[in-house]
XYZ file of C-alpha atoms in Angstrom:
412
model
C -64.691 -27.730 122.727
C -67.627 -30.170 122.982
C -69.516 -28.474 120.190
C -68.803 -26.054 117.407
C -70.524 -24.363 114.507
C -69.336 -24.577 110.931
C -70.659 -22.922 107.818
C -72.664 -26.036 107.018
C -74.425 -26.363 110.373
C -73.818 -27.848 113.790
C -70.702 -29.988 114.102
C -69.947 -32.220 117.083
C -66.315 -32.627 118.094
C -64.375 -34.125 120.962
C -65.332 -37.088 123.189
C -68.791 -35.712 123.959
C -69.429 -35.142 120.279
C -68.340 -38.656 119.349
C -70.638 -40.052 122.046
C -73.521 -37.999 120.663
C -72.850 -39.288 117.157
C -72.829 -42.863 118.397
C -76.129 -42.333 120.207
C -77.630 -40.737 117.089
C -76.432 -43.648 114.945
C -77.844 -46.169 117.452
C -81.225 -44.413 117.444
C -81.383 -44.527 113.668
C -80.480 -48.213 113.748
C -83.217 -48.954 116.290
C -85.721 -47.065 114.156
C -84.748 -49.065 111.083
C -85.063 -52.345 112.993
C -88.453 -51.373 114.420
C -89.612 -50.505 110.913
C -88.946 -54.117 109.943
C -86.297 -53.328 107.351
C -84.434 -56.423 106.228
C -80.628 -56.269 106.021
C -80.682 -57.339 102.380
C -81.714 -60.882 103.345
C -83.039 -61.600 99.845
C -79.514 -61.164 98.474
C -77.618 -63.590 100.709
C -77.377 -66.279 98.037
C -76.180 -69.687 99.253
C -76.028 -68.357 102.812
C -79.714 -67.458 103.008
C -81.675 -68.581 106.043
C -83.584 -71.782 105.395
C -86.581 -70.632 107.391
C -86.878 -67.550 105.180
C -88.177 -69.846 102.435
C -90.884 -71.279 104.701
C -91.689 -74.906 105.323
C -94.368 -75.150 102.671
C -97.543 -77.201 102.746
C -97.036 -79.591 99.839
C -98.349 -83.130 100.302
C -98.223 -86.155 97.993
C -101.384 -86.392 95.832
C -104.071 -88.530 97.432
C -104.036 -90.980 94.521
C -100.255 -91.318 94.625
C -98.981 -94.538 96.224
C -95.830 -93.970 98.264
C -93.186 -96.392 97.046
C -89.851 -94.647 97.352
C -88.320 -91.478 98.728
C -84.877 -90.210 97.811
C -83.645 -86.983 99.346
C -80.616 -85.008 98.142
C -80.260 -82.453 100.889
C -77.746 -79.749 101.733
C -76.252 -79.497 105.209
C -77.832 -77.184 107.783
C -76.826 -73.639 108.696
C -73.108 -73.440 109.454
C -70.436 -71.107 110.790
C -68.039 -69.282 108.431
C -65.231 -71.354 106.960
C -61.613 -70.991 108.060
C -60.456 -69.015 105.013
C -62.923 -66.161 105.647
C -62.023 -65.468 109.283
C -58.633 -63.775 108.589
C -60.354 -61.515 106.070
C -62.916 -60.539 108.708
C -60.096 -59.726 111.108
C -58.423 -57.618 108.422
C -61.395 -55.322 107.821
C -62.051 -55.031 111.562
C -58.416 -54.009 112.124
C -58.677 -51.396 109.363
C -61.748 -49.882 111.034
C -60.093 -49.736 114.465
C -56.725 -48.404 113.314
C -57.324 -46.222 110.259
C -60.992 -45.207 109.956
C -62.399 -41.836 111.061
C -63.195 -42.291 114.755
C -65.467 -39.225 114.766
C -68.126 -41.084 112.785
C -70.890 -42.910 114.618
C -70.808 -45.920 112.308
C -67.050 -46.261 112.710
C -67.403 -46.147 116.488
C -70.023 -48.876 116.381
C -67.839 -51.064 114.153
C -64.701 -50.469 116.220
C -66.592 -51.488 119.360
C -67.999 -54.619 117.745
C -66.563 -57.792 119.283
C -64.963 -60.223 116.840
C -66.301 -63.605 117.937
C -65.560 -65.708 114.853
C -62.458 -67.896 114.941
C -60.823 -70.355 112.563
C -61.725 -73.379 114.713
C -65.347 -72.902 113.666
C -64.348 -73.754 110.073
C -67.828 -74.256 108.680
C -69.061 -76.375 111.596
C -72.783 -76.978 111.896
C -74.493 -74.253 113.931
C -77.167 -75.108 116.482
C -79.695 -73.638 114.049
C -78.543 -76.244 111.526
C -79.136 -78.971 114.103
C -82.735 -77.869 114.620
C -83.280 -77.429 110.865
C -82.316 -81.028 110.157
C -84.432 -82.371 113.034
C -87.419 -80.363 111.865
C -86.917 -81.554 108.288
C -87.037 -85.161 109.499
C -90.329 -84.490 111.272
C -91.884 -82.899 108.191
C -90.834 -85.754 105.933
C -92.137 -88.335 108.396
C -95.482 -86.514 108.517
C -95.770 -86.339 104.738
C -94.511 -89.856 104.012
C -95.795 -91.929 106.953
C -95.745 -95.199 104.999
C -92.068 -94.821 104.111
C -90.740 -93.301 107.317
C -92.580 -95.568 109.730
C -91.182 -97.125 112.946
C -91.195 -100.620 111.466
C -89.393 -99.575 108.276
C -86.819 -97.696 110.315
C -86.163 -100.590 112.696
C -85.852 -102.985 109.753
C -83.067 -100.723 108.439
C -84.966 -99.944 105.271
C -84.064 -96.286 105.638
C -80.576 -95.693 104.322
C -78.438 -92.677 105.163
C -75.435 -91.592 103.129
C -73.224 -88.592 103.801
C -69.947 -87.096 102.707
C -67.072 -86.941 105.176
C -67.435 -83.187 105.748
C -68.116 -82.669 109.441
C -71.076 -80.366 108.815
C -72.640 -83.074 106.628
C -71.993 -85.861 109.134
C -73.472 -83.741 111.917
C -76.444 -82.837 109.731
C -77.077 -86.543 109.170
C -76.821 -87.213 112.893
C -79.265 -84.380 113.642
C -81.732 -85.662 111.049
C -81.616 -89.172 112.541
C -82.127 -87.826 116.055
C -85.086 -85.768 114.892
C -86.622 -88.768 113.103
C -86.163 -91.075 116.070
C -87.682 -88.508 118.415
C -90.655 -88.060 116.090
C -91.183 -91.821 115.790
C -90.688 -92.396 119.508
C -87.706 -94.675 118.915
C -84.150 -94.995 120.091
C -82.417 -97.564 117.944
C -78.610 -97.148 117.660
C -78.428 -100.091 115.257
C -80.903 -98.559 112.806
C -79.680 -94.994 113.126
C -76.405 -95.507 111.278
C -75.000 -93.729 108.267
C -72.461 -94.524 105.606
C -69.755 -92.111 104.472
C -69.383 -92.238 100.703
C -67.217 -89.479 99.270
C -66.866 -91.363 96.006
C -70.571 -90.829 95.401
C -71.254 -87.537 97.166
C -67.962 -85.724 96.557
C -67.512 -87.166 93.086
C -65.947 -83.978 91.768
C -62.834 -84.573 93.884
C -62.127 -87.814 92.030
C -62.935 -86.392 88.598
C -59.462 -85.601 87.345
C -60.718 -83.607 84.384
C -62.746 -81.315 86.655
C -59.816 -80.899 89.045
C -57.450 -80.091 86.174
C -59.701 -77.832 84.094
C -61.596 -76.014 86.841
C -60.585 -76.604 90.453
C -56.824 -76.157 89.995
C -56.947 -73.968 86.908
C -55.934 -70.397 87.680
C -57.684 -69.075 84.581
C -61.021 -70.858 85.167
C -62.393 -67.822 87.024
C -61.028 -65.273 84.564
C -64.420 -63.619 84.103
C -64.798 -63.303 87.874
C -61.478 -61.452 88.104
C -62.547 -59.110 85.302
C -65.720 -58.237 87.190
C -63.775 -57.648 90.418
C -61.721 -54.991 88.621
C -64.744 -53.475 86.893
C -66.642 -50.241 87.553
C -69.392 -51.911 89.617
C -66.984 -53.185 92.271
C -65.015 -49.942 92.111
C -68.144 -47.998 93.083
C -68.794 -50.360 95.993
C -65.266 -49.806 97.310
C -65.454 -46.017 96.910
C -68.736 -45.758 98.811
C -67.457 -48.044 101.556
C -64.246 -45.972 101.869
C -66.265 -42.772 102.077
C -68.355 -44.122 104.955
C -65.223 -45.177 106.848
C -63.210 -42.069 106.085
C -60.300 -43.906 104.443
C -58.759 -43.904 100.980
C -60.266 -46.430 98.513
C -56.842 -48.008 98.061
C -56.918 -49.166 101.690
C -59.818 -51.517 100.959
C -59.302 -54.757 99.051
C -61.872 -56.937 97.316
C -61.375 -59.553 100.033
C -62.220 -56.946 102.670
C -65.416 -56.019 100.846
C -66.494 -59.654 100.617
C -65.594 -60.249 104.276
C -67.720 -57.256 105.287
C -70.658 -58.674 103.380
C -70.131 -62.047 105.104
C -70.106 -60.300 108.494
C -73.418 -58.641 107.640
C -74.794 -61.969 106.434
C -73.666 -64.228 109.261
C -74.705 -61.816 112.000
C -78.242 -61.970 110.652
C -78.256 -65.700 109.899
C -76.672 -66.896 113.145
C -77.793 -64.223 115.598
C -80.868 -62.745 113.960
C -79.551 -59.185 114.316
C -79.049 -56.318 111.878
C -75.296 -55.830 112.137
C -73.643 -52.409 111.762
C -71.495 -54.033 109.084
C -74.577 -53.985 106.863
C -74.580 -50.181 107.011
C -71.419 -50.028 104.922
C -73.555 -51.016 101.934
C -76.685 -49.851 100.205
C -79.057 -52.001 98.155
C -77.158 -51.420 94.920
C -73.900 -52.530 96.570
C -75.466 -55.709 97.892
C -76.897 -56.567 94.480
C -73.410 -56.210 92.997
C -71.936 -58.501 95.659
C -74.719 -61.021 95.166
C -73.935 -61.044 91.448
C -70.244 -61.558 92.192
C -71.117 -64.628 94.264
C -73.391 -65.951 91.523
C -70.666 -65.404 88.936
C -68.213 -67.491 90.976
C -70.713 -70.310 91.316
C -71.537 -70.146 87.598
C -67.938 -70.741 86.503
C -66.735 -73.018 89.283
C -69.810 -75.073 90.157
C -72.395 -74.484 87.486
C -72.975 -74.045 83.754
C -69.717 -72.261 82.956
C -67.936 -75.494 82.022
C -69.511 -78.679 80.686
C -67.386 -80.870 82.948
C -69.066 -79.307 86.002
C -72.265 -81.133 85.129
C -70.761 -84.243 83.568
C -68.857 -85.034 86.745
C -72.130 -85.530 88.643
C -73.524 -88.298 86.418
C -72.439 -91.007 88.847
C -74.660 -89.613 91.581
C -77.517 -88.907 89.204
C -77.434 -92.438 87.827
C -77.358 -93.952 91.304
C -80.520 -92.086 92.303
C -82.502 -93.355 89.320
C -81.243 -96.891 89.583
C -82.847 -96.963 93.024
C -86.069 -95.642 91.538
C -86.121 -98.266 88.765
C -85.343 -100.977 91.277
C -88.300 -99.901 93.407
C -90.716 -99.945 90.461
C -89.526 -103.360 89.308
C -89.892 -104.864 92.781
C -93.370 -103.439 93.083
C -94.432 -104.814 89.673
C -92.891 -108.218 90.329
C -94.537 -108.643 93.725
C -97.765 -106.935 92.578
C -98.011 -105.175 95.942
C -97.166 -101.701 97.125
C -94.090 -102.357 99.209
C -91.329 -100.135 100.442
C -87.948 -100.330 98.792
C -84.762 -98.731 100.053
C -84.977 -95.128 101.105
C -81.760 -93.277 100.492
C -81.099 -90.026 102.290
C -78.161 -87.992 101.045
C -76.501 -85.158 102.885
C -73.818 -83.319 101.020
C -72.081 -79.965 100.691
C -72.658 -77.750 97.674
C -71.032 -79.212 94.582
C -71.440 -79.462 90.798
C -74.156 -82.077 91.204
C -76.577 -79.250 91.886
C -76.387 -78.073 88.284
C -77.420 -81.318 86.573
C -80.844 -81.051 88.130
C -81.581 -78.920 91.173
C -82.609 -81.604 93.613
C -82.288 -79.474 96.726
C -85.984 -79.993 97.411
C -86.885 -83.237 95.674
C -90.400 -83.051 97.075
C -91.494 -80.025 95.058
C -93.715 -81.046 92.115
C -92.161 -78.520 89.731
C -88.743 -80.146 90.180
C -90.192 -83.484 89.123
C -91.895 -81.857 86.175
C -88.679 -80.194 85.049
C -86.859 -83.469 85.487
C -89.374 -85.261 83.300
C -88.999 -82.604 80.641
C -85.234 -82.770 80.868
C -85.058 -86.526 80.497
C -87.665 -86.607 77.750
C -86.064 -84.078 75.434
C -82.378 -84.071 76.334
C -81.897 -87.868 76.271
C -78.930 -88.116 78.605
C -76.936 -91.004 77.147
C -75.480 -92.086 80.476
C -78.943 -92.978 81.653
C -80.509 -94.267 78.463
C -82.991 -97.105 78.564
C -80.575 -99.265 76.567
C -77.951 -99.018 79.288
C -80.461 -99.859 81.964
C -81.799 -102.789 79.961
C -78.285 -104.164 79.722
C -78.290 -104.287 83.493
C -81.504 -106.275 83.521
C -83.831 -103.277 83.851
C -87.296 -103.877 82.456
C -88.249 -100.208 82.553
C -85.874 -97.277 82.177
C -86.213 -94.092 84.191
C -87.212 -92.090 81.110
C -90.349 -94.156 80.577
C -91.084 -94.371 84.275
C -90.920 -90.636 84.892
C -92.976 -89.835 81.822
C -95.613 -92.312 82.951
C -95.466 -90.925 86.482
C -96.082 -87.411 85.212
C -99.180 -88.680 83.373
C -100.403 -90.590 86.416
C -100.139 -87.471 88.568
C -101.922 -85.372 85.971
C -98.980 -83.049 85.390
C -99.109 -80.528 82.592
C -96.141 -80.271 80.259
C -93.811 -77.771 81.993
C -91.865 -75.047 80.286
C -88.427 -75.847 81.722
C -85.294 -74.208 80.446
C -82.121 -76.302 80.637
């Protein structure tokens, strides 16, 4: 029978009914897309689209002399990592083999083509290539005295990267974008240095590796949340939509489904049917789960997470002090080294969020941090011992006054 009537209204059964349900589901999806509804894009965390934040219009103050630029920049948009692909395959297999095939959403998910594979393993996506090239153009426009053809050809622009392929390729893409913008093609100048000791410092910090990275109990609070009522509700609602028992769905499957929703939007710009297995409350729970992991493994959960990044932090400010000293000694406004860092996410992000070093509020917060926290590793006494005439504390405080910054209310 193609159709039938139950006590609760019209019910569609059989092949024709399943086709009708799929068409109905597709129509609803098209309506949602035409209405401009976002697939929870504001909750994608570290996988958010860069362009969603906008390019901004900030420019250096007119009275600010450009002496030095130091960028600490994350790699561009990437594919999923190897460990997540098997989990994606697992939830897709569950949908095809055990879910209720009479449901329109299930039919759409079963017919979805799995195109992710382990060889992608976090490689830079073509969107990441264009992001890095565009970033180079914006920086060259905003800092023309520092990123000028002559400075570039004189190798006064320095590029450092970690050995991660997505970081190396991000560096390459940035250099290509800069050379194109400057109208240059200089293989000798467009070189980069791989320095994992500086940019992947956490791998060589034995205390971090022992207490956090290889410690099975370091994420104890994360495991408690995974077994809590919030995640239980997410699983139950997801099971109900698929027509399976809640016990058939694991936490890994739930996270993989959220990644499928996320990556389909980030990489393809489409609202995936995988997103329809969640509602806004579910997505907020999953976003919190991701934040909780980052808090304990990469952020403020353990003191060593931040302490391990001091080497990188100190290196950045030594370059800044060196630039100021050279400028004062020569009594001219000259360019010092420009260091450009490309790195994956790591505990260095928690010491000071330098993702966008160009934003004034970051500099203000940094001034406040250095003024009141007095980080011993970077004290003026230590710098003076190395022949520094002006420590970064004094320099940044003076810089904030020169730029007319108000005292910020930063919380560290």
